[in-house]
Coordinates of C-alpha atoms and ligand atoms in Angstrom, one line a residue:
Chain A
X1 CA 0.0 0.0 0.0
X2 CA 1.7 3.1 -1.2
X3 CA 1.6 6.4 0.7
X4 CA 2.5 9.7 -1.1
X5 CA 2.8 13.1 0.7
X6 CA 2.9 16.2 -1.4
X7 CA 3.9 19.7 -0.1
X8 CA 2.5 18.9 3.4
X9 CA 2.6 21.8 5.9
X10 CA 1.2 21.8 9.4
X11 CA 0.6 24.6 11.8
X12 CA -0.5 24.1 15.4
X13 CA -3.0 26.6 16.8
X14 CA -3.1 28.5 13.5
X15 CA -4.2 32.1 13.8
X16 CA -3.6 32.5 17.5
X17 CA -0.6 33.9 19.4
X18 CA 0.4 30.3 20.1
X19 CA 0.7 29.3 16.4
X20 CA 3.6 27.1 15.7
X21 CA 4.8 25.7 12.4
X22 CA 5.5 22.0 13.0
X23 CA 6.0 20.9 9.4
X24 CA 6.8 22.8 6.2
X25 CA 6.7 21.5 2.7
X26 CA 7.2 17.8 3.3
X27 CA 7.4 15.5 0.2
X28 CA 7.6 11.8 0.6
X29 CA 6.7 8.5 -1.0
X30 CA 6.5 5.3 0.9
X31 CA 6.3 2.1 -1.0
X32 CA 4.9 -1.3 0.0
X33 CA 6.9 -3.3 2.5
X34 CA 9.5 -0.7 3.3
X35 CA 11.2 -0.5 6.7
X36 CA 11.8 3.1 7.4
X37 CA 13.4 5.0 10.3
X38 CA 12.2 8.6 11.0
X39 CA 14.9 10.4 13.0
X40 CA 15.1 13.9 14.4
X41 CA 15.9 15.9 17.4
X42 CA 13.1 16.6 20.1
X43 CA 10.5 18.9 18.5
X44 CA 11.6 18.3 14.9
X45 CA 8.1 17.3 13.9
X46 CA 8.4 13.4 13.8
X47 CA 5.2 12.7 15.8
X48 CA 3.3 15.5 13.9
X49 CA 4.4 13.9 10.6
X50 CA 3.3 10.3 11.4
X51 CA 0.0 11.4 12.8
X52 CA -0.8 12.6 9.3
X53 CA -0.4 9.2 7.9
X54 CA -3.6 7.8 9.4
X55 CA -5.6 11.0 9.1
X56 CA -5.4 12.1 12.8
X57 CA -3.8 15.5 11.8
X58 CA -5.5 17.3 9.0
X59 CA -2.8 19.1 6.9
X60 CA -2.8 22.9 7.0
X61 CA -1.8 22.6 3.3
X62 CA -0.7 19.9 1.0
X63 CA -2.1 16.5 0.1
X64 CA -1.8 12.9 1.3
X65 CA -2.5 10.0 -1.0
X66 CA -2.9 6.4 0.1
X67 CA -3.2 4.0 -2.7
X68 CA -3.5 6.9 -5.1
X69 CA -6.6 8.3 -3.3
X70 CA -6.7 11.7 -1.5
X71 CA -7.5 10.7 2.1
X72 CA -9.2 14.0 3.1
X73 CA -11.5 13.9 0.1
X74 CA -14.0 11.3 1.4
X75 CA -15.0 10.7 4.9
X76 CA -15.4 7.0 4.3
X77 CA -11.8 6.5 3.3
X78 CA -10.6 8.3 6.4
X79 CA -12.4 5.7 8.6
X80 CA -10.9 2.7 6.9
X81 CA -7.5 4.4 6.9
X82 CA -7.2 3.9 10.6
X83 CA -7.4 0.2 10.0
X84 CA -4.9 0.3 7.2
X85 CA -2.3 2.5 8.9
X86 CA -1.8 1.3 12.5
X87 CA -0.3 4.1 14.7
X88 CA 1.3 3.2 18.0
X89 CA 1.7 6.4 20.0
X90 CA 4.6 7.5 22.1
X91 CA 4.1 5.8 25.5
X92 CA 1.2 3.7 24.2
X93 CA 0.7 2.0 27.6
X94 CA -0.9 5.3 28.7
X95 CA -3.9 4.3 26.6
X96 CA -4.7 1.0 28.3
X97 CA -8.0 1.1 30.0
X98 CA -9.8 -2.3 30.1
X99 CA -10.2 -4.6 33.0
X100 CA -8.0 -7.3 31.4
X101 CA -5.4 -7.4 28.8
X102 CA -7.3 -9.5 26.3
X103 CA -10.3 -7.1 26.3
X104 CA -8.0 -4.1 25.8
X105 CA -6.4 -5.7 22.7
X106 CA -9.9 -6.5 21.5
X107 CA -10.9 -2.8 21.6
X108 CA -9.5 -2.1 18.1
X109 CA -10.9 -5.0 16.2
X110 CA -14.3 -4.4 17.9
X111 CA -14.3 -0.8 16.6
X112 CA -13.6 -2.2 13.2
X113 CA -17.0 -3.9 13.5
X114 CA -15.8 -7.5 14.1
X115 CA -17.8 -9.9 16.2
X116 CA -16.6 -10.7 19.7
X117 CA -15.3 -14.2 18.7
X118 CA -13.4 -12.8 15.7
X119 CA -12.0 -9.9 17.7
X120 CA -10.9 -12.4 20.4
X121 CA -9.1 -14.5 17.8
X122 CA -7.3 -11.5 16.4
X123 CA -6.4 -10.3 19.9
X124 CA -5.0 -13.7 20.8
X125 CA -3.0 -13.8 17.7
X126 CA -1.6 -10.3 18.2
X127 CA -0.6 -11.1 21.8
X128 CA 1.3 -14.2 20.7
X129 CA 3.0 -12.1 18.0
X130 CA 4.3 -9.6 20.6
X131 CA 5.4 -12.4 22.8
X132 CA 2.8 -12.3 25.5
X133 CA 1.4 -15.8 26.5
X134 CA -1.9 -16.9 27.8
X135 CA -1.1 -16.3 31.4
X136 CA -1.3 -12.5 31.0
X137 CA -4.5 -12.5 29.1
X138 CA -6.7 -12.2 32.1
X139 CA -4.4 -10.0 34.0
X140 CA -5.2 -6.3 34.5
X141 CA -3.1 -4.2 32.1
X142 CA -2.0 -2.2 35.1
X143 CA -0.4 -5.1 36.8
X144 CA 2.1 -5.7 33.9
X145 CA 5.7 -4.6 33.9
X146 CA 6.6 -1.6 31.8
X147 CA 7.9 -3.7 28.9
X148 CA 4.8 -5.9 29.0
X149 CA 2.5 -3.0 29.0
X150 CA 4.2 -1.6 25.9
X151 CA 3.9 -5.0 24.2
X152 CA 0.2 -5.2 25.1
X153 CA -0.4 -1.7 23.7
X154 CA 1.4 -2.6 20.4
X155 CA -0.7 -5.8 20.2
X156 CA -3.8 -3.5 20.5
X157 CA -2.8 -2.0 17.2
X158 CA -1.6 -5.2 15.5
X159 CA -4.9 -6.8 16.3
X160 CA -6.4 -4.4 13.8
X161 CA -4.2 -6.0 11.1
X162 CA -2.8 -2.8 9.5
X163 CA -0.8 -3.0 6.4
X164 CA 1.4 -0.2 7.5
X165 CA 2.6 -0.1 11.1
X166 CA 3.9 3.2 12.5
X167 CA 5.6 3.2 15.9
X168 CA 6.3 6.5 17.6
X169 CA 9.4 6.1 19.8
X170 CA 8.5 2.6 20.8
X171 CA 11.6 2.2 22.9
X172 CA 11.3 5.4 25.0
X173 CA 11.8 4.7 28.6
X174 CA 12.7 1.0 28.3
X175 CA 15.9 -0.6 29.5
X176 CA 18.5 -1.8 26.9
X177 CA 17.1 -5.3 26.9
X178 CA 13.5 -4.1 26.6
X179 CA 14.6 -1.8 23.9
X180 CA 16.3 -4.6 21.8
X181 CA 13.3 -6.9 22.3
X182 CA 10.9 -4.3 21.0
X183 CA 13.1 -3.5 18.0
X184 CA 13.6 -7.2 17.2
X185 CA 9.9 -7.6 17.4
X186 CA 9.3 -4.9 14.8
X187 CA 11.9 -6.4 12.5
X188 CA 10.2 -9.8 12.9
X189 CA 6.8 -8.3 12.1
X190 CA 8.2 -6.7 9.0
X191 CA 9.7 -10.0 7.9
X192 CA 6.9 -12.4 8.9
X193 CA 3.8 -10.4 8.0
X194 CA 5.4 -8.4 5.2
X195 CA 3.9 -5.1 6.4
X196 CA 5.6 -1.8 6.0
X197 CA 7.1 -0.5 9.2
X198 CA 7.9 3.1 10.1
X199 CA 10.0 3.5 13.2
X200 CA 10.2 6.9 14.8
X201 CA 13.2 7.5 17.0
X202 CA 15.7 10.1 18.0
X203 CA 18.5 7.6 18.3
X204 CA 20.4 6.5 15.1
X205 CA 21.9 3.6 17.0
X206 CA 18.4 2.2 17.5
X207 CA 17.4 2.4 14.0
X208 CA 20.5 1.8 12.0
X209 CA 20.6 -1.9 12.6
X210 CA 17.1 -2.5 11.4
X211 CA 15.9 -0.1 8.7
X212 CA 16.6 0.1 5.0
X213 CA 15.9 3.8 4.7
X214 CA 16.3 6.7 7.0
X215 CA 14.4 10.0 7.0
X216 CA 16.2 12.7 9.0
X217 CA 13.9 15.5 10.1
X218 CA 15.0 19.0 11.4
X219 CA 12.7 21.8 12.3
X220 CA 9.8 20.5 10.4
X221 CA 11.7 19.7 7.2
X222 CA 13.2 16.6 5.7
X223 CA 17.0 17.0 5.8
X224 CA 18.0 13.5 4.4
X225 CA 16.0 10.7 3.0
X226 CA 18.3 7.8 2.0
X227 CA 19.8 4.5 2.9
X228 CA 21.5 4.5 6.3
X229 CA 25.0 4.2 4.8
X230 CA 24.5 7.3 2.7
X231 CA 23.0 9.3 5.5
X232 CA 25.8 8.4 7.9
X233 CA 28.4 10.0 5.6
X234 CA 27.0 13.4 6.8
X235 CA 28.3 13.0 10.3
X236 CA 29.0 16.7 10.8
X237 CA 25.6 17.8 9.5
X238 CA 23.9 15.3 11.7
X239 CA 25.7 16.6 14.7
X240 CA 24.8 20.1 13.8
X241 CA 21.1 19.2 14.2
X242 CA 21.6 17.4 17.5
X243 CA 21.9 13.9 16.2
X244 CA 24.8 11.5 16.1
X245 CA 25.8 8.7 13.7
X246 CA 26.1 5.2 15.3
X247 CA 29.3 4.8 17.2
X248 CA 30.8 2.4 14.7
X249 CA 30.6 5.0 12.0
X250 CA 32.9 7.1 14.2
X251 CA 35.3 4.2 14.6
X252 CA 35.4 3.6 10.9
X253 CA 36.0 7.2 10.2
X254 CA 38.9 7.3 12.6
X255 CA 40.4 4.2 11.1
X256 CA 40.1 5.6 7.6
X257 CA 41.9 8.7 8.7
X258 CA 44.7 6.4 9.9
X259 CA 45.0 5.0 6.4
X260 CA 42.9 1.8 6.7
X261 CA 40.6 1.2 3.8
X262 CA 37.4 0.5 5.6
X263 CA 33.9 1.4 4.7
X264 CA 31.7 3.9 6.4
X265 CA 28.7 1.9 5.9
X266 CA 29.7 -0.6 8.5
X267 CA 27.4 0.7 11.1
X268 CA 26.9 -2.3 13.3
X269 CA 29.5 -4.0 15.5
X270 CA 29.4 -7.1 13.3
X271 CA 30.0 -5.3 10.1
X272 CA 32.7 -3.3 11.6
X273 CA 34.4 -6.3 12.9
X274 CA 34.4 -7.8 9.4
X275 CA 35.7 -4.6 7.9
X276 CA 38.5 -4.3 10.4
X277 CA 39.6 -7.9 10.1
X278 CA 39.5 -7.6 6.3
X279 CA 41.6 -4.4 6.5
X280 CA 44.1 -6.0 8.9
X281 CA 44.4 -9.0 6.6
X282 CA 45.8 -6.6 4.1
X283 CA 43.1 -7.4 1.6
X284 CA 41.8 -3.8 1.7
X285 CA 45.0 -2.0 2.4
X286 CA 45.6 0.8 0.0
X287 CA 48.5 0.1 -2.3
Chain B
X1 CA -14.0 23.0 21.8
X2 CA -11.7 22.9 24.8
X3 CA -9.7 25.8 23.4
X4 CA -12.7 28.2 23.8
X5 CA -12.4 28.4 27.5
X6 CA -10.6 31.7 28.2
X7 CA -11.7 32.3 31.8
X8 CA -8.7 31.6 34.0
X9 CA -6.3 31.7 31.1
X10 CA -3.3 33.9 31.0
X11 CA -2.6 36.2 28.0
X12 CA 1.1 37.0 27.9
X13 CA 1.9 40.7 27.7
X14 CA 3.8 43.6 29.2
X15 CA 1.2 46.3 29.7
X16 CA 0.9 48.4 32.9
X17 CA -2.0 46.1 33.8
X18 CA 0.1 43.0 33.6
X19 CA 2.7 44.6 35.8
X20 CA 0.4 45.8 38.6
X21 CA 0.7 44.0 41.9
X22 CA -1.8 41.1 41.9
X23 CA -3.3 42.3 45.2
X24 CA -4.2 45.6 43.5
X25 CA -5.9 43.7 40.6
X26 CA -7.8 41.4 43.0
X27 CA -9.0 44.4 45.0
X28 CA -9.8 46.3 41.8
X29 CA -11.9 43.4 40.5
X30 CA -13.7 43.1 43.7
X31 CA -14.5 46.8 43.9
X32 CA -15.7 46.7 40.3
X33 CA -18.0 43.8 40.9
X34 CA -19.4 45.4 44.1
X35 CA -20.2 48.7 42.3
X36 CA -21.9 46.7 39.5
X37 CA -24.3 45.3 42.1
X38 CA -24.7 48.3 44.3
X39 CA -25.2 50.9 41.7
X40 CA -27.7 50.0 39.0
X41 CA -28.6 53.3 37.3
X42 CA -27.9 53.9 33.6
X43 CA -25.3 56.4 34.6
X44 CA -23.5 53.8 36.7
X45 CA -23.4 51.5 33.7
X46 CA -22.0 54.2 31.5
X47 CA -19.3 54.8 34.1
X48 CA -18.6 51.1 34.5
X49 CA -18.4 50.8 30.7
X50 CA -15.9 53.6 30.5
X51 CA -13.7 52.1 33.2
X52 CA -13.9 48.7 31.7
X53 CA -13.1 50.0 28.2
X54 CA -10.1 52.0 29.5
X55 CA -8.7 49.0 31.4
X56 CA -9.2 46.6 28.4
X57 CA -7.6 48.9 26.0
X58 CA -4.6 49.6 28.3
X59 CA -4.2 45.9 28.9
X60 CA -3.4 45.2 25.2
X61 CA -5.4 41.9 25.4
X62 CA -7.4 41.8 22.1
X63 CA -11.2 42.4 22.8
X64 CA -12.0 39.4 20.5
X65 CA -10.1 37.2 23.0
X66 CA -12.2 38.5 25.9
X67 CA -15.5 38.1 24.1
X68 CA -14.6 34.4 23.6
X69 CA -15.0 34.0 27.3
X70 CA -18.5 35.5 27.1
X71 CA -19.6 32.9 24.6
X72 CA -19.2 30.1 27.1
X73 CA -21.8 31.7 29.4
X74 CA -24.1 32.9 26.6
X75 CA -26.7 30.3 27.3
X76 CA -26.7 31.1 31.0
X77 CA -27.2 34.8 30.1
X78 CA -30.1 34.1 27.8
X79 CA -31.9 31.9 30.3
X80 CA -31.4 34.4 33.2
X81 CA -32.7 37.2 31.0
X82 CA -35.7 35.2 29.9
X83 CA -36.6 34.3 33.5
X84 CA -36.4 37.9 34.6
X85 CA -38.3 39.1 31.5
X86 CA -41.3 36.8 32.0
X87 CA -41.5 36.2 35.7
X88 CA -41.2 39.7 37.2
X89 CA -44.5 41.1 38.4
X90 CA -45.3 44.7 37.8
X91 CA -46.9 47.0 35.2
X92 CA -47.8 45.0 32.1
X93 CA -46.2 46.2 28.9
X94 CA -47.1 43.5 26.6
X95 CA -48.9 40.1 26.8
X96 CA -49.6 37.2 24.7
X97 CA -51.1 33.7 25.5
X98 CA -49.8 33.0 29.1
X99 CA -46.8 35.2 28.9
X100 CA -46.7 38.7 30.1
X101 CA -43.8 41.1 29.9
X102 CA -43.7 43.8 32.5
X103 CA -41.8 47.1 32.5
X104 CA -39.9 45.9 35.6
X105 CA -39.1 42.6 34.0
X106 CA -37.7 44.2 30.9
X107 CA -35.6 46.5 33.1
X108 CA -34.4 43.5 35.2
X109 CA -33.5 41.5 32.1
X110 CA -31.4 44.3 30.7
X111 CA -29.7 44.8 34.1
X112 CA -28.9 41.1 34.2
X113 CA -27.4 41.0 30.8
X114 CA -25.2 43.9 31.7
X115 CA -24.3 42.6 35.1
X116 CA -23.4 39.2 33.9
X117 CA -21.4 40.2 30.9
X118 CA -19.5 42.9 32.9
X119 CA -18.9 40.4 35.6
X120 CA -17.3 38.0 33.3
X121 CA -15.3 40.7 31.4
X122 CA -14.2 42.3 34.7
X123 CA -12.9 39.0 36.2
X124 CA -11.4 37.7 33.0
X125 CA -9.4 40.9 32.5
X126 CA -7.8 40.0 35.8
X127 CA -7.0 36.4 35.0
X128 CA -5.9 37.3 31.5
X129 CA -3.3 39.7 32.7
X130 CA -2.2 37.8 35.9
X131 CA -0.3 34.5 35.9
X132 CA -1.8 31.8 38.1
X133 CA 1.1 32.0 40.3
X134 CA 0.9 35.7 40.8
X135 CA -2.8 35.3 41.4
X136 CA -2.5 32.8 44.2
X137 CA 0.4 34.7 45.7
X138 CA -1.7 37.8 45.7
X139 CA -4.6 35.9 47.3
X140 CA -2.3 34.4 49.9
X141 CA -0.7 37.6 51.0
X142 CA -3.9 39.7 50.5
X143 CA -5.9 37.4 52.7
X144 CA -3.1 36.7 55.1
X145 CA -5.0 38.3 57.9
X146 CA -7.4 35.4 57.8
X147 CA -4.7 33.2 59.2
X148 CA -5.3 34.8 62.6
X149 CA -8.7 33.1 62.7
X150 CA -7.1 29.8 61.6
X151 CA -8.2 29.9 58.0
X152 CA -5.6 27.7 56.1
X153 CA -4.9 30.5 53.6
X154 CA -1.6 29.0 52.5
X155 CA -2.9 25.5 51.9
X156 CA -5.9 26.7 50.0
X157 CA -3.9 29.0 47.7
X158 CA -1.3 26.2 47.1
X159 CA -4.1 23.9 46.1
X160 CA -5.6 26.6 43.9
X161 CA -2.3 27.2 42.1
X162 CA -1.7 23.5 41.6
X163 CA -5.2 23.1 40.2
X164 CA -4.7 26.0 37.8
X165 CA -1.3 24.7 36.8
X166 CA -2.8 21.3 36.0
X167 CA -5.7 22.6 33.7
X168 CA -3.5 22.9 30.6
X169 CA -1.6 19.8 31.3
X170 CA -4.8 17.7 31.7
X171 CA -6.3 19.3 28.5
X172 CA -3.2 18.2 26.6
X173 CA -3.3 14.8 28.0
X174 CA -7.0 14.6 27.2
X175 CA -6.3 15.3 23.5
X176 CA -3.4 13.0 23.4
X177 CA -5.4 10.0 24.8
X178 CA -8.3 10.9 22.5
X179 CA -6.1 10.6 19.5
X180 CA -4.4 7.5 20.7
X181 CA -7.9 5.9 21.0
X182 CA -9.0 7.3 17.8
X183 CA -6.1 5.5 16.2
X184 CA -7.6 2.3 17.5
X185 CA -10.9 3.2 15.9
X186 CA -12.7 4.9 18.8
X187 CA -15.3 7.3 17.9
X188 CA -16.2 10.2 20.2
X189 CA -18.4 12.3 18.1
X190 CA -21.0 10.0 16.7
X191 CA -23.9 7.9 17.9
X192 CA -26.6 8.4 20.5
X193 CA -26.1 9.7 24.0
X194 CA -25.6 6.3 25.5
X195 CA -23.0 5.3 22.9
X196 CA -21.2 8.5 23.4
X197 CA -21.2 8.1 27.1
X198 CA -19.8 4.6 26.7
X199 CA -17.2 5.9 24.3
X200 CA -15.8 8.1 27.0
X201 CA -14.6 5.1 29.2
X202 CA -11.4 4.6 27.1
X203 CA -10.8 8.3 27.5
X204 CA -11.6 8.7 31.2
X205 CA -9.9 5.7 32.7
X206 CA -6.4 6.6 31.2
X207 CA -7.0 10.2 32.1
X208 CA -7.7 9.5 35.8
X209 CA -4.8 7.2 36.0
X210 CA -2.5 9.8 34.6
X211 CA -3.9 12.5 36.8
X212 CA -3.3 10.3 39.9
X213 CA 0.2 9.5 38.7
X214 CA 1.0 13.1 38.2
X215 CA -0.4 14.1 41.6
X216 CA 1.6 11.4 43.2
X217 CA 4.8 12.5 41.4
X218 CA 4.2 16.1 42.3
X219 CA 3.6 15.2 46.0
X220 CA 6.8 13.2 46.0
X221 CA 8.8 16.0 44.3
X222 CA 7.5 18.6 46.8
X223 CA 8.4 16.5 49.8
X224 CA 11.8 15.7 48.4
X225 CA 12.4 19.5 48.3
X226 CA 11.4 19.8 51.9
X227 CA 7.9 21.3 51.5
X228 CA 6.1 21.3 54.8
X229 CA 3.3 23.9 54.4
X230 CA 3.4 27.6 54.7
X231 CA 5.1 28.0 58.1
X232 CA 8.4 29.9 57.7
X233 CA 8.3 29.7 53.9
X234 CA 9.9 32.6 52.0
X235 CA 9.2 33.7 48.5
X236 CA 11.4 33.9 45.5
X237 CA 9.5 37.0 44.4
X238 CA 8.2 38.8 47.4
X239 CA 5.2 41.1 46.6
X240 CA 5.7 44.8 47.2
X241 CA 3.7 47.9 46.2
X242 CA 5.2 50.4 43.8
X243 CA 4.2 53.8 42.6
X244 CA 2.0 52.4 39.8
X245 CA 0.1 50.4 42.4
X246 CA -0.5 53.5 44.5
X247 CA -1.8 55.3 41.3
X248 CA -4.0 52.3 40.6
X249 CA -5.5 52.5 44.2
X250 CA -6.1 56.3 43.6
X251 CA -7.9 55.6 40.3
X252 CA -10.0 52.9 42.0
X253 CA -10.9 55.3 44.8
X254 CA -11.8 58.0 42.2
X255 CA -14.0 55.5 40.4
X256 CA -15.9 54.6 43.6
X257 CA -16.3 58.3 44.5
X258 CA -17.7 59.0 41.0
X259 CA -20.2 56.2 41.4
X260 CA -21.3 57.5 44.8
X261 CA -21.5 61.0 43.4
X262 CA -23.7 59.7 40.5
X263 CA -26.0 58.0 43.0
X264 CA -26.4 61.1 45.1
X265 CA -27.0 63.3 42.0
X266 CA -29.5 60.5 40.9
X267 CA -28.0 60.4 37.4
Ligands
LIG1 N1 -0.5 20.0 20.6 C1 0.4 20.8 20.2 N2 0.2 22.1 20.3 C2 1.1 23.1 19.9 N3 2.3 22.8 19.5 C3 2.7 21.5 19.4 C4 1.7 20.4 19.8 N4 2.4 19.3 19.6 C5 3.6 19.6 19.1 N5 3.8 20.9 19.0 C6 5.0 21.6 18.5 O1 5.3 21.1 17.2 C7 6.7 20.8 17.0 C8 6.9 19.4 16.6 O2 6.4 18.5 17.6 P1 6.5 17.0 17.5 O3 5.7 16.4 18.7 O4 6.0 16.6 16.2 O5 8.0 16.7 17.7 P2 8.8 15.3 17.8 O6 9.8 15.3 16.7 O7 7.9 14.2 17.9 O8 9.5 15.5 19.2 P3 9.8 14.4 20.4 O9 11.1 13.6 20.0 O10 10.0 15.2 21.5 O11 8.6 13.4 20.4 C9 7.3 21.1 18.4 O12 8.0 22.3 18.3 C10 6.2 21.2 19.4 O13 6.4 22.2 20.4
LIG2 MG1 7.2 12.8 19.3

């Protein structure tokens, strides 16, 4: 399911003293099955942007097309859009409200008009996908640990079976283990279910290992939109907007300055190790 | 919808009204409200209109902004006026079917509309030009004498300032949760009254939980910083009267004198 954004601008509280331009002239195309990272400093407009994708924010100007159709033209398409584009908010566990986990996950499918038994099936499936087993189904969502709550909330969106999954800072406030688990989970979903995933984050490190395309935002504009390797070349510019490339990129850069022929694009420890070993073996040493 | 509530909101600015001591503004508002109810002649309203007009124009708060506050109580005003119009006994001006409009009723209705709208305008000019913190500081020091008769002035004003502080936070939170649930297909604006009431559950439960969590955090943070009530607490910005406050008091006195003068002269 393709999404196309044309000249999108968004202003909060337009026409008042508190007006604030959050997005200006965004152009973007998202193809089927992509795995995209949206990165930017606090306040750069990431959340505002992704909330346009399922029609929650109405553009101040510009157009959004999903499957070639303008989503703000017909009311009906806006309704079904919420099922097509699943948006997991920042701190999604704050939206849990039901008396038990299963019922909470069933909330979305029920709103889609499914019967209780169908909704329950979907909910169970989604809970298994995020790695929550039967023992938590009857627990109150408020008795879960932080990481479990987050998973339950994500399951709440997955149960609606979206074809695009957008996660707004899914790792915020989690410990390193919880963070890796959530990120692995999204990668798994991308692979297993073949859905497009858009991952919002302010940490390159988080995203670099997983995504195949990075969109860097700064002050409401798109600064870079490219593969991770190509984006990380701009280390200086990234630092200027309050971001940092993954640490391995810095290591590679330092090695290169020392005369080793290693590649910038080695952004994970594994890749870096291979590069360094290769360079040491003399295969890559400059002649 | 939520954005239309202007009563109790602060409109940033740097006018002389903004810079007055909050106690002066509190007293001024009180005096204005009392004169509204004590003096009801047409002349008194003219004088009150002039005073209100001058203060509003000096305050640099756009008039449009103030009127927004009036919109919220529009219905109340209409109902009050209608009750007065139809239910006041006296000389009949006009009658149809079971209703009769009396001269006194008409006069009362007009009075009521003026009083209510001036009441809202008068008090919103104070809240629009005074930050909630200043307001409660002003209340606390201004009513400090009540401590002698064991009224917990400090505690009450602390509660007030916290409550005021939390209004925008909770409004933000409300819209955030609403959107999060809308992303899950919730619908807050359609269906009959029962469906809509039911639709509020996914909004209210998380909202209450977050309010309690915030209250808890705040209490902890206050205790961690050694808060133990008003006893022996000093201020970062102690309130003190300046020349402009004295001038304001003089203007206030002049206004009251004028009102009394008008009453005596039966204008
Ligand atoms: N409800 C709102 N009302 C007014 N301004 C807002 C609102 N939400 C966001 N903004 C402003 O819009 C800009 C973009 O905000 P946004 O939440 O999209 O940033 P973000 O990139 O998601 O940041 P973060 O990493 O902190 O989540 C910010 O400057 C913010 O102050
Ligand atoms: Mg955000």
